[in-house]
Tab-separated table of C-alpha atoms in Angstrom:
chain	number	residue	atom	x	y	z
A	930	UNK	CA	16.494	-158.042	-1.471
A	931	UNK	CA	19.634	-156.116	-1.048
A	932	UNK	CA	17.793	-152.545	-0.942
A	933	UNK	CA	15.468	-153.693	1.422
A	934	UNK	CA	18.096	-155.094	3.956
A	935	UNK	CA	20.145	-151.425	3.400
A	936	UNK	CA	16.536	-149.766	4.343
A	937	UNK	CA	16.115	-152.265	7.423
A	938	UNK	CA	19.609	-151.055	8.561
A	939	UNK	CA	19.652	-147.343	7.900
A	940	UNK	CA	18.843	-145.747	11.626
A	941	UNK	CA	15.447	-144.703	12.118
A	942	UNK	CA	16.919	-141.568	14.331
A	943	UNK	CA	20.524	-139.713	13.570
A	944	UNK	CA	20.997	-139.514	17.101
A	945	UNK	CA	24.575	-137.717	16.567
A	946	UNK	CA	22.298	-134.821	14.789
A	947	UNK	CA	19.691	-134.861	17.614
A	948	UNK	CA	22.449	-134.846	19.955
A	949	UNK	CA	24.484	-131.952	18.383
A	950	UNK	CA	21.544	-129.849	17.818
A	951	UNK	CA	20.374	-130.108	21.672
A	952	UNK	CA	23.849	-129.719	23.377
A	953	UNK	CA	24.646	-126.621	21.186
A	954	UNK	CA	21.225	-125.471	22.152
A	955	UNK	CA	21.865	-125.519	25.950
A	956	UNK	CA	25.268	-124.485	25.673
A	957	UNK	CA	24.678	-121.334	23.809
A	958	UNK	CA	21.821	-120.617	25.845
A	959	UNK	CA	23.867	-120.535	29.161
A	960	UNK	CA	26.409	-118.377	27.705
A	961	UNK	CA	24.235	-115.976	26.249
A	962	UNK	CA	22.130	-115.916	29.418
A	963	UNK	CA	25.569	-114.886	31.818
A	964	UNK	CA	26.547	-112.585	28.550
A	965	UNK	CA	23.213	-110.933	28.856
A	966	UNK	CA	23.548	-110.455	33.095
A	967	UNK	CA	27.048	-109.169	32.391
A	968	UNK	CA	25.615	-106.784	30.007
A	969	UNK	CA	23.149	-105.613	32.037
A	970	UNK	CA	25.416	-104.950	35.328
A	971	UNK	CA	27.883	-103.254	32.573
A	972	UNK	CA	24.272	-100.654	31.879
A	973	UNK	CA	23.926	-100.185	35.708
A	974	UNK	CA	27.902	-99.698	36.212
A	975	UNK	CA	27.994	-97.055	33.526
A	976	UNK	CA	25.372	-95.047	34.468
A	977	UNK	CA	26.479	-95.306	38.055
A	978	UNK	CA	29.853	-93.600	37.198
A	979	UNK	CA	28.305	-90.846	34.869
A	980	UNK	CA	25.269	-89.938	36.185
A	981	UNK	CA	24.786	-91.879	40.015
A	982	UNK	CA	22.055	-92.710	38.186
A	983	UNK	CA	20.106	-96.312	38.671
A	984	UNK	CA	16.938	-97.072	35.812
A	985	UNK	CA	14.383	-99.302	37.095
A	986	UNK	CA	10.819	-98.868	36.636
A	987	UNK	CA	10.296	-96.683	39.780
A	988	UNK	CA	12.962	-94.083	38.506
A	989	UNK	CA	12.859	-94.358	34.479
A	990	UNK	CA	14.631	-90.793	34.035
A	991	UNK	CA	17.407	-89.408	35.877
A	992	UNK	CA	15.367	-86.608	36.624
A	993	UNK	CA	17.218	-85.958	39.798
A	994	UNK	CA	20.539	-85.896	38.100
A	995	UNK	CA	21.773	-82.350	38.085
A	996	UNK	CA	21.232	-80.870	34.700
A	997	UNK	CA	25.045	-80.242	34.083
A	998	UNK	CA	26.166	-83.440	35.605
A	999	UNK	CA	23.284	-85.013	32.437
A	1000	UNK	CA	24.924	-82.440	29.681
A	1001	UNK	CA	28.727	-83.800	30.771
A	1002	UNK	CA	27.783	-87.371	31.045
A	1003	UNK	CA	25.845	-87.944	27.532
A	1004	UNK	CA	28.471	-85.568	25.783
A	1005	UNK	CA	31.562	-87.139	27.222
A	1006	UNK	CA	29.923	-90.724	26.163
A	1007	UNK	CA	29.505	-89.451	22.633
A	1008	UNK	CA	33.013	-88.589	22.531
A	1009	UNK	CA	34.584	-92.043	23.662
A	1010	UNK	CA	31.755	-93.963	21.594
A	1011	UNK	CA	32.882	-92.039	18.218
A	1012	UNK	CA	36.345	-92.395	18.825
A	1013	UNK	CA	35.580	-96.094	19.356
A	1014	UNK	CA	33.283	-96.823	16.332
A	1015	UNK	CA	35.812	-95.106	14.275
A	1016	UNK	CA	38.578	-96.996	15.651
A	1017	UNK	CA	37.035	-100.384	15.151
A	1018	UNK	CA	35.559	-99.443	11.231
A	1019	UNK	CA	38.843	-97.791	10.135
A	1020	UNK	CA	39.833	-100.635	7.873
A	1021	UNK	CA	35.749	-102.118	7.402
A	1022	UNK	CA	33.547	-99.593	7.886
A	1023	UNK	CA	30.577	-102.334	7.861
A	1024	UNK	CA	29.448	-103.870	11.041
A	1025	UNK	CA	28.681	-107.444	9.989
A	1026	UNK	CA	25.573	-107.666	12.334
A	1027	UNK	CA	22.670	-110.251	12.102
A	1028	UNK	CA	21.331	-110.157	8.828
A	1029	UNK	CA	24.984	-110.495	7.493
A	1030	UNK	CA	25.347	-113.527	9.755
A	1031	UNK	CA	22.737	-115.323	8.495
A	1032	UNK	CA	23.688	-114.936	5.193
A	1033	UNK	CA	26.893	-116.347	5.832
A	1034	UNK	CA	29.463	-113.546	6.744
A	1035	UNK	CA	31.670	-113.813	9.732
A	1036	UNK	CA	31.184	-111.401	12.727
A	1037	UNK	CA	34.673	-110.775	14.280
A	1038	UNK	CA	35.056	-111.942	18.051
A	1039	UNK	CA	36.657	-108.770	19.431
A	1040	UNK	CA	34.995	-105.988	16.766
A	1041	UNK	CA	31.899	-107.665	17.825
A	1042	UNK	CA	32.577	-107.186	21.542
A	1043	UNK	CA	33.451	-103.956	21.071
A	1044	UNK	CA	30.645	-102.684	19.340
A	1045	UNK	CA	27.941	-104.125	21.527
A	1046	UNK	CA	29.885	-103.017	24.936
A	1047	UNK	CA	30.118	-99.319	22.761
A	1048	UNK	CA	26.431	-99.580	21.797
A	1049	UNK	CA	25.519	-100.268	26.075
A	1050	UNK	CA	28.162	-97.759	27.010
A	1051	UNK	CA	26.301	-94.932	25.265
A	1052	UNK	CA	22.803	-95.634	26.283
A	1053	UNK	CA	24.358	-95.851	30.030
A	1054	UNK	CA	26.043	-92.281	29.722
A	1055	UNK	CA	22.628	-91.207	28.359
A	1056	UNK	CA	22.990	-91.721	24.424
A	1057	UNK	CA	19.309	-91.782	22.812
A	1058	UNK	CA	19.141	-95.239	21.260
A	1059	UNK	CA	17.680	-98.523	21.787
A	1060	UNK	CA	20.201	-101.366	24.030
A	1061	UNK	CA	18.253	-103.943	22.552
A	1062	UNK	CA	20.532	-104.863	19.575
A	1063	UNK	CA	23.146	-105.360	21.290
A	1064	UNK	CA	22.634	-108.350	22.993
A	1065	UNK	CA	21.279	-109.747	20.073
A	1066	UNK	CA	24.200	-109.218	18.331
A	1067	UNK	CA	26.323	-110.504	20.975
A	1068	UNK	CA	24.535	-114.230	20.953
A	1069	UNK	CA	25.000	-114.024	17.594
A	1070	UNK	CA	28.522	-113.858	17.167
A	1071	UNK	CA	29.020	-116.314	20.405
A	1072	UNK	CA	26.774	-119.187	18.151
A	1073	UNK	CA	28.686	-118.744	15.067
A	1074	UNK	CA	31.637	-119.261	17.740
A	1075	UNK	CA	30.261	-122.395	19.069
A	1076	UNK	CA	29.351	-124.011	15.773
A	1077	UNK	CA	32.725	-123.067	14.255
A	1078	UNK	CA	34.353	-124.744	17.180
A	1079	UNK	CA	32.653	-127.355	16.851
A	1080	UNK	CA	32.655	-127.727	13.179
A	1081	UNK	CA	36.221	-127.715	13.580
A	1082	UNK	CA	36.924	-130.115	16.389
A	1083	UNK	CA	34.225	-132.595	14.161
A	1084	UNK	CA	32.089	-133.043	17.259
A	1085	UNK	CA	28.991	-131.475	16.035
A	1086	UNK	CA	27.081	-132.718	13.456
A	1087	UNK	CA	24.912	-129.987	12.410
A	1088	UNK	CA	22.611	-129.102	9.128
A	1089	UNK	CA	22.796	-125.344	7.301
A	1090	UNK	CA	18.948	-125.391	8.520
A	1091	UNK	CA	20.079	-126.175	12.336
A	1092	UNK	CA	23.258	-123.450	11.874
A	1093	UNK	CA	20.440	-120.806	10.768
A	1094	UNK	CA	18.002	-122.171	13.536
A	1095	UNK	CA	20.705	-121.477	16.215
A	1096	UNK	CA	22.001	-118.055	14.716
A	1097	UNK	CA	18.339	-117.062	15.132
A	1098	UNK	CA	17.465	-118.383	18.224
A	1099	UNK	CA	20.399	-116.970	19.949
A	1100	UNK	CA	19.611	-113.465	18.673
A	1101	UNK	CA	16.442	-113.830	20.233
A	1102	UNK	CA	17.937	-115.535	23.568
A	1103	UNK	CA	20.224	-112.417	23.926
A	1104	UNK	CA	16.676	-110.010	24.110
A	1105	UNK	CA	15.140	-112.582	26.356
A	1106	UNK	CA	17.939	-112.570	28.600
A	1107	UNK	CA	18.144	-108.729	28.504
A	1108	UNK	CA	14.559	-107.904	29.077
A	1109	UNK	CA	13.370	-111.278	30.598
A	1110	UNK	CA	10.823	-111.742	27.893
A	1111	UNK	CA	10.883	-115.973	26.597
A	1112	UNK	CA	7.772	-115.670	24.128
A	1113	UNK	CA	9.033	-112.359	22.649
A	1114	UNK	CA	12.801	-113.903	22.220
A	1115	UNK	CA	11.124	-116.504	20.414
A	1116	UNK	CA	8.870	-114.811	18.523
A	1117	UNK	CA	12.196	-112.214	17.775
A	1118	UNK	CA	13.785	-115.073	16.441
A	1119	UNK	CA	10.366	-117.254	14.513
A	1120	UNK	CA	8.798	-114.467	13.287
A	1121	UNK	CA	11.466	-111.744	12.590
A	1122	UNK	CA	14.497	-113.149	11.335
A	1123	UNK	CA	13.454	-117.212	10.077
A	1124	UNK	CA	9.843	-116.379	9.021
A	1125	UNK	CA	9.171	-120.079	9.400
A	1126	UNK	CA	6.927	-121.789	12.298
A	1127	UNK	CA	7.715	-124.930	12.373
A	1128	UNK	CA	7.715	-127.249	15.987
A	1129	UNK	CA	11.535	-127.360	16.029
A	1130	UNK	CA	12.048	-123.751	15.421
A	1131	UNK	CA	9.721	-122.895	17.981
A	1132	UNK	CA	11.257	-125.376	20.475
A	1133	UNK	CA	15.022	-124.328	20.171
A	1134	UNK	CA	14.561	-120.822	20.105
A	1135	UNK	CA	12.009	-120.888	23.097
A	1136	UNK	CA	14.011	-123.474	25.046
A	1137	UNK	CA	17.156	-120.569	24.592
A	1138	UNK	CA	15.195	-118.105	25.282
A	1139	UNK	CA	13.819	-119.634	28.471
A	1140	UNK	CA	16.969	-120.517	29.972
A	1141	UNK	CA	18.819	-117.038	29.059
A	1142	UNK	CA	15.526	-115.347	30.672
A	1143	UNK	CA	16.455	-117.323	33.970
A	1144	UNK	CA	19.727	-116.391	34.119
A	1145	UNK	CA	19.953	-112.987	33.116
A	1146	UNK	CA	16.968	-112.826	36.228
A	1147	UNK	CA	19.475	-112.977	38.846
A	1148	UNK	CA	20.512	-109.002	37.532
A	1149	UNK	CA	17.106	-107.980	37.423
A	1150	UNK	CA	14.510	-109.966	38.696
A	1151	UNK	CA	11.664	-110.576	37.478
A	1152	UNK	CA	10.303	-107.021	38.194
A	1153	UNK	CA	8.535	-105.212	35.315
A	1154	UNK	CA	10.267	-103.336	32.609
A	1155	UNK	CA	7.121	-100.957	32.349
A	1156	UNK	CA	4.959	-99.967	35.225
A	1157	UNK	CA	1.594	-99.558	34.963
A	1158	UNK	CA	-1.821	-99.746	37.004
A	1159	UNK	CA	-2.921	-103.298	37.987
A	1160	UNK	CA	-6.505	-102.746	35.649
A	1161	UNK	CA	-8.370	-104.872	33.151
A	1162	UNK	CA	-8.981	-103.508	29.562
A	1163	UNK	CA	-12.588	-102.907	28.967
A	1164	UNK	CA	-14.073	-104.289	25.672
A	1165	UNK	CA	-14.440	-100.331	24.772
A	1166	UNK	CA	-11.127	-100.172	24.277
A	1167	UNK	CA	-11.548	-102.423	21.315
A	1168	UNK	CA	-12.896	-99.032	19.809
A	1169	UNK	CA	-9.623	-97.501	20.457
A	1170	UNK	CA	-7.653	-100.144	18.963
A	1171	UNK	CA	-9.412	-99.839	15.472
A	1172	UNK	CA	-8.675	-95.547	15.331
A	1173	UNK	CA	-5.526	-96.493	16.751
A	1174	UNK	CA	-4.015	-99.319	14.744
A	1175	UNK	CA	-4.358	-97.891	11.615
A	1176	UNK	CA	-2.792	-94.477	13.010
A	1177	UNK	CA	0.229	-96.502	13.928
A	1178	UNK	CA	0.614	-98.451	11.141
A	1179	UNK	CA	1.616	-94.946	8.767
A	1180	UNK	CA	3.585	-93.195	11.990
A	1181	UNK	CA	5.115	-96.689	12.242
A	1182	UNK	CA	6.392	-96.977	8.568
A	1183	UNK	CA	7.507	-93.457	8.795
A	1184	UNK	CA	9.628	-94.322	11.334
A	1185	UNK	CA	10.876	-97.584	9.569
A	1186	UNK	CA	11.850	-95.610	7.048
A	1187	UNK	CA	13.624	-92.503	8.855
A	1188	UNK	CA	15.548	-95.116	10.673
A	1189	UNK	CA	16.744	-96.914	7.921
A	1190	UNK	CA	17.428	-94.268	5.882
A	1191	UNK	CA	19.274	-93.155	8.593
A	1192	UNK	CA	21.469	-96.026	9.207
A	1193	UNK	CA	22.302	-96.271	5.297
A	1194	UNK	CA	23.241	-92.312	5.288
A	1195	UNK	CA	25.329	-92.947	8.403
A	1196	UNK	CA	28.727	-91.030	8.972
A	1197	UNK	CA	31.579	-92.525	8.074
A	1198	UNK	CA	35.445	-91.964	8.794
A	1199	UNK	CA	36.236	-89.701	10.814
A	1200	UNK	CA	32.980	-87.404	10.339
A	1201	UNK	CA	32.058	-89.500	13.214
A	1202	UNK	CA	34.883	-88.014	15.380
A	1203	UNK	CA	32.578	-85.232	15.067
A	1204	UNK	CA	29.194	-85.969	14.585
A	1205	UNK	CA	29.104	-88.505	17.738
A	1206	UNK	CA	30.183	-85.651	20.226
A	1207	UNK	CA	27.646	-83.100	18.411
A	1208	UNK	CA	25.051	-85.446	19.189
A	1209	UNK	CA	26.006	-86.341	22.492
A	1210	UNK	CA	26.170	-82.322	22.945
A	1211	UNK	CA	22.759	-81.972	21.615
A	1212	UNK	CA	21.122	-84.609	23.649
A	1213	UNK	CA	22.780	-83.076	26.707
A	1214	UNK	CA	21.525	-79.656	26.183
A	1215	UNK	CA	17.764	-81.255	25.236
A	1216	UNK	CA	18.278	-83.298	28.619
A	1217	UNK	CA	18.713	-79.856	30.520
A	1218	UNK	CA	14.930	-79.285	30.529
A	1219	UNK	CA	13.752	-82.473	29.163
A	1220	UNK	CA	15.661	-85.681	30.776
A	1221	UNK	CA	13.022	-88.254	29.800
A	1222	UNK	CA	15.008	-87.850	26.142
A	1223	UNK	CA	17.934	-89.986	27.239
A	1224	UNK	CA	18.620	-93.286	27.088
A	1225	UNK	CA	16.609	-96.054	24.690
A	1226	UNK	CA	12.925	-94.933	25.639
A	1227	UNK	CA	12.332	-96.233	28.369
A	1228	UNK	CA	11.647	-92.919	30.501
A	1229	UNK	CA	9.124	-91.261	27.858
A	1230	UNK	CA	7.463	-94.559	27.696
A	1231	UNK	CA	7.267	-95.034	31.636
A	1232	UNK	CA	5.824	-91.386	31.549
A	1233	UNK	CA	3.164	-91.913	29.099
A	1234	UNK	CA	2.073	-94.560	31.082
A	1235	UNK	CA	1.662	-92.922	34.130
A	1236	UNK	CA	-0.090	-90.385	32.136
A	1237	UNK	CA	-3.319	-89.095	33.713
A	1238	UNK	CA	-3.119	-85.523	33.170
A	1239	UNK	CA	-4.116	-84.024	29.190
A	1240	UNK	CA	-3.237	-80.823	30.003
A	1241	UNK	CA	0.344	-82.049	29.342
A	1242	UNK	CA	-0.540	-83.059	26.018
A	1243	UNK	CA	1.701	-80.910	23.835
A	1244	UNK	CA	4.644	-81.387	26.115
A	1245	UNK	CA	4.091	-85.079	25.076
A	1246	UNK	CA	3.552	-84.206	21.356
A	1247	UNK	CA	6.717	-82.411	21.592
A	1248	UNK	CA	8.808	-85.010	23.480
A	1249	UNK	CA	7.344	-87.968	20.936
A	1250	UNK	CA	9.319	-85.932	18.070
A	1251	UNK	CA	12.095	-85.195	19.820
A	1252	UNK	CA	12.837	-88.652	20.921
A	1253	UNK	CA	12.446	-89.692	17.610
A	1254	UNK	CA	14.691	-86.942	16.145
A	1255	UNK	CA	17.527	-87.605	18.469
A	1256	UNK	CA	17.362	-91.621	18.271
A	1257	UNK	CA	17.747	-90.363	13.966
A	1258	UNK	CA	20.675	-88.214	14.388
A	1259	UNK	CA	22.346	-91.051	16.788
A	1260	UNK	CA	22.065	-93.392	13.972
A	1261	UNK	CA	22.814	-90.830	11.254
A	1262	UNK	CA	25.633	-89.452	13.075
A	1263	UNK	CA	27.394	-93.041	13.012
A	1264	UNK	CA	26.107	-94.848	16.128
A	1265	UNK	CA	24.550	-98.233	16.525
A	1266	UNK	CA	21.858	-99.444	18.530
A	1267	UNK	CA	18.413	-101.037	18.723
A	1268	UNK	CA	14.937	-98.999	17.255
A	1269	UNK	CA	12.411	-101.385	19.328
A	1270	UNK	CA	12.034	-99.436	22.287
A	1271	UNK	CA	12.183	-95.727	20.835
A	1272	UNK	CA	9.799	-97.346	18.995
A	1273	UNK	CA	7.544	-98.089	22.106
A	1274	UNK	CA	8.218	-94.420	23.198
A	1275	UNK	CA	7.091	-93.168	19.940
A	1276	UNK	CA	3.680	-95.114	19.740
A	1277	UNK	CA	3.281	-94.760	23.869
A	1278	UNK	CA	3.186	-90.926	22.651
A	1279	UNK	CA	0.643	-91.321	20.101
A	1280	UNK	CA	-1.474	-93.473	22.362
A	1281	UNK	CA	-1.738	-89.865	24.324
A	1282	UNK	CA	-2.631	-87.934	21.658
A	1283	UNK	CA	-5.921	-90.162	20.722
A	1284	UNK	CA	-6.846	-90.435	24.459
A	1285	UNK	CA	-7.245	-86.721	23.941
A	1286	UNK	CA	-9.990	-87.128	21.717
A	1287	UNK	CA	-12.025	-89.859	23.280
A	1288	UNK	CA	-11.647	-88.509	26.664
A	1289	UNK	CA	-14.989	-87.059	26.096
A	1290	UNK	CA	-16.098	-89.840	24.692
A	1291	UNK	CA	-15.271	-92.999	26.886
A	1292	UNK	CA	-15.513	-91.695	30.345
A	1293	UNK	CA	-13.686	-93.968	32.817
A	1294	UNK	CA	-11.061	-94.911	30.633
A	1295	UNK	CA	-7.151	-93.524	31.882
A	1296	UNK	CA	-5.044	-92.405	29.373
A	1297	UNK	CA	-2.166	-94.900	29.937
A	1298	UNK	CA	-4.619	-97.449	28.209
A	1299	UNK	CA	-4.438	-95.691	25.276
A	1300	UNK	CA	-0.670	-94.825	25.637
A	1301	UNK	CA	-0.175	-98.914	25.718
A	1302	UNK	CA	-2.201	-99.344	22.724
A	1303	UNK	CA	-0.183	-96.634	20.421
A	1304	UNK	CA	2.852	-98.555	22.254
A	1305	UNK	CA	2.350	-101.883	20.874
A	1306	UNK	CA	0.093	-101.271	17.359
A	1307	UNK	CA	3.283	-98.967	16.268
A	1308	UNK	CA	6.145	-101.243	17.496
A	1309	UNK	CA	4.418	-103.865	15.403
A	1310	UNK	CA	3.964	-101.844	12.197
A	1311	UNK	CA	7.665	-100.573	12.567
A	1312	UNK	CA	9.375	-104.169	12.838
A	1313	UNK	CA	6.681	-105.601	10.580
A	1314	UNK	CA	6.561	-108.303	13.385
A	1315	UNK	CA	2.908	-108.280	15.198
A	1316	UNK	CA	3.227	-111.628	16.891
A	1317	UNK	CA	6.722	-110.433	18.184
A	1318	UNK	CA	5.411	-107.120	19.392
A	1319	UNK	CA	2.341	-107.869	21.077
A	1320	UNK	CA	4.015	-109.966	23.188
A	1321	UNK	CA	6.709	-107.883	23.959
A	1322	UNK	CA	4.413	-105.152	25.866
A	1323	UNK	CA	2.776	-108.037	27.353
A	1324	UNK	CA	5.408	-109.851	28.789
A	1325	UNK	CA	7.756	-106.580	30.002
A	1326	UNK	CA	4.789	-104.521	31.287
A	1327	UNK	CA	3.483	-107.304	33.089
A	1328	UNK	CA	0.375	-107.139	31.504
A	1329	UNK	CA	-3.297	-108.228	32.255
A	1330	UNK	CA	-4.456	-111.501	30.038
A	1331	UNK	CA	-7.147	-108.738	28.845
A	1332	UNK	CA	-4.935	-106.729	26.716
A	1333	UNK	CA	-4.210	-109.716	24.716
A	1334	UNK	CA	-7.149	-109.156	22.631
A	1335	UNK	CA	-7.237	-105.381	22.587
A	1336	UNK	CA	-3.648	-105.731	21.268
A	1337	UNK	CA	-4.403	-108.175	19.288
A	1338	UNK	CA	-6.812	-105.983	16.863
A	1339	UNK	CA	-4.109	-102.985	17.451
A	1340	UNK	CA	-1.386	-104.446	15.862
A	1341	UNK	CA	-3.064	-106.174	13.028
A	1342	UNK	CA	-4.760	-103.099	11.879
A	1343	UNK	CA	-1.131	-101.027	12.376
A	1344	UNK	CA	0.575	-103.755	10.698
A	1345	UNK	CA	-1.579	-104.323	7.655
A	1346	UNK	CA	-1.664	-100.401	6.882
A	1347	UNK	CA	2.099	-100.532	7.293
A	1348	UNK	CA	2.710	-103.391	5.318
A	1349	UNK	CA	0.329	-101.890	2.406
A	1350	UNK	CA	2.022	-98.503	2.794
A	1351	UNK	CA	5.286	-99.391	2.271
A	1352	UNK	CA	4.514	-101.880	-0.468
A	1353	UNK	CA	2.596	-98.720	-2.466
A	1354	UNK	CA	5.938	-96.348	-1.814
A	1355	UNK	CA	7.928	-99.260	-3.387
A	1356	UNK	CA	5.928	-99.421	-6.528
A	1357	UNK	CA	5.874	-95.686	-6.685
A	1358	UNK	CA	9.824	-95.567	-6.385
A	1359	UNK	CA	10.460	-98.475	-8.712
A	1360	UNK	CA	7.967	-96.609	-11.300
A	1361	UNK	CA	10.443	-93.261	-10.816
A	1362	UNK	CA	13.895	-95.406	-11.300
């Protein structure tokens, strides 16, 4: 009798949790969405100073930069971004970034805010890296923030489930905010870094992302990241997608791999005193003749996809590897910064190079399709997150609902042959140790 009067009186609904978990979520996501617009006029304010240079998807390269005015700018900002990141990992040379967070370890407030305004200062001055990981990182820290705040003032009643749920989702709101992408913040957050679908997942983290996407509008808009034709895919193309998904999926581990090898071997001390400005050098005098190389992608991308003539196929070929080399020697020579769009760039370039051959073949068909294609089956086999990457090109490009399927078969092709790639090198290398 007694148990079943306890059970009677035991509340159906902890609305305390319910209440914790939904105020933190709106909070956060309001910060992270002004964090991300502040972020994003701190991008346009840099380059402004360095280069009177302003990105949008009209003018993707500062092309009409003078050439020496591009060599100063990118070398100066590897000087003050190496003197930075050694300042700020003299005493802890490890960046606690995401993954650290979520297992637990504390991201300091102003190293934190240092390293993500270094990270946006660099790809503003021209530095070749992705800006993407910094906002992430930024929503990060401001959650953990929040939740110790609250943890401390005993106002928040929240699970180690819900504290993972909103490290997550505001990773993911950060992006969204950045790039105006919801689905792809979610997804960032679902796919990549919980690996868990459930309803309430899905519902904070696209509820965070949504209202950081709405607020970091008021910077940019709701214009297009990438520009491309207003055209449907043809069915065709689904031909394409099976040559080129499985071509991304082993460029797309290589680069995996290169980049985090790269980020492991990273200088350290004050090597990066003088690897940063060596790289910022380098990337200047690349910039001379080819100024689609700076910045996180964005430009080589934008070209690829206004791509309609193959005689400029080798120039391509040539800036595909180049991008890719300097984004590597960024991150070996001590930088931070995102891989997601020099990823894009990357597979936008491969994209090209199979257009070349079915340009015979499928008459009618623009290269740019292609160029999307390689874009989005490579990004996926790179992250290892298909869901998150289809939607990414979708949502930024602006996309017709007809590349949803196309994609679709692109990225699970590119992932799969990733996925079984790297798992063979693994066996091979735990065979060798």
């Amino acid at each position: 009798m007694d148990e079943s009067q306890n059970q009677v009186m035991e509340p159906v609904v902890d609305w305390r949790h319910v209440f914790s978990l939904l105020f933190t979520s709106l909070f956060l996501a309001v910060l992270i969405g002004i964090s991300a617009m502040l972020l994003s006029y701190f991008l346009d304010f840099v380059a402004d100073l360095f280069m009177h240079f302003h990105e949008s998807y009209h003018t993707a390269s500062p092309n009409d930069v003078p050439a020496l005015r591009r060599l100063l700018s990118v070398t100066v900002g590897g000087i003050i971004a190496g003197a930075t990141w050694y300042l700020i990992r003299r005493r802890d040379p490890k960046i606690v970034g995401i993954k650290g967070a979520l297992e637990g370890k504390k991201m300091p407030f102003w190293k934190t805010i240092i390293n993500v305004l270094t990270q946006i200062f660099y790809v503003g001055t021209g530095g070749s890296v992705g800006r993407e990981l910094a906002p992430r990182q930024l929503g990060v820290m401001l959650s953990q923030q929040v939740q110790d705040f609250g943890k401390k003032k005993g106002f928040l009643k929240l699970t180690e489930e819900d504290r993972q749920l909103l490290l997550a989702a505001a990773a993911g709101a950060g992006f969204a905010g950045v790039y105006i992408a919801p689905i792809t913040g979610m997804l960032f957050s679902v796919e990549l870094l919980l690996k868990k679908n459930s309803i309430k997942n899905i519902a904070i983290s696209l509820l965070m992302s949504t209202i950081a996407c709405l607020i970091g509008s008021i910077a940019k808009g709701f214009t297009p990241y990438y520009w491309v034709a207003a055209a449907d895919f043809s069915h065709w193309m689904l031909i394409v997608a099976l040559v080129i998904g499985p071509l991304a999926g082993i460029f797309g581990a290589w680069a995996k791999q290169g980049f985090a090898w790269a980020q492991k071997q990273q200088a350290t001390g004050k090597t990066v005193l003088l690897t940063m400005p060596l790289v910022g050098l380098l990337t200047g005098l690349i910039a001379w003749v080819m100024p689609e190389v700076m910045g996180n992608g964005r430009a080589v991308a934008q070209l690829a996809f206004h791509q309609t003539n193959e005689h400029l196929l080798f120039f391509f070929i040539a800036l595909g590897l180049i991008k890719f080399a300097m984004t590597f020697l960024t991150l070996y020579g001590g930088g931070t910064g995102g891989t997601l769009t020099p990823s894009i760039a990357l597979g936008s370039v491969l994209g090209l190079v199979v257009s070349a051959i079915f340009s015979g073949i499928l008459p009618g068909i623009e290269p740019w399709h292609f160029a999307l294609i390689g874009a989005v089956a490579l990004l996926a086999a790179s992250q290892q997150a298909p869901l998150m990457a289809m939607f990414m090109v979708f949502e930024i490009a602006h996309l017709h609902s007809s590349a949803l399927i196309i994609f679709a078969v692109a990225v699970a092709l590119s992932s799969a042959t990733a996925k079984f790639y790297l798992q063979v090198q693994e066996r091979r290398a735990k065979k060798k140790a």
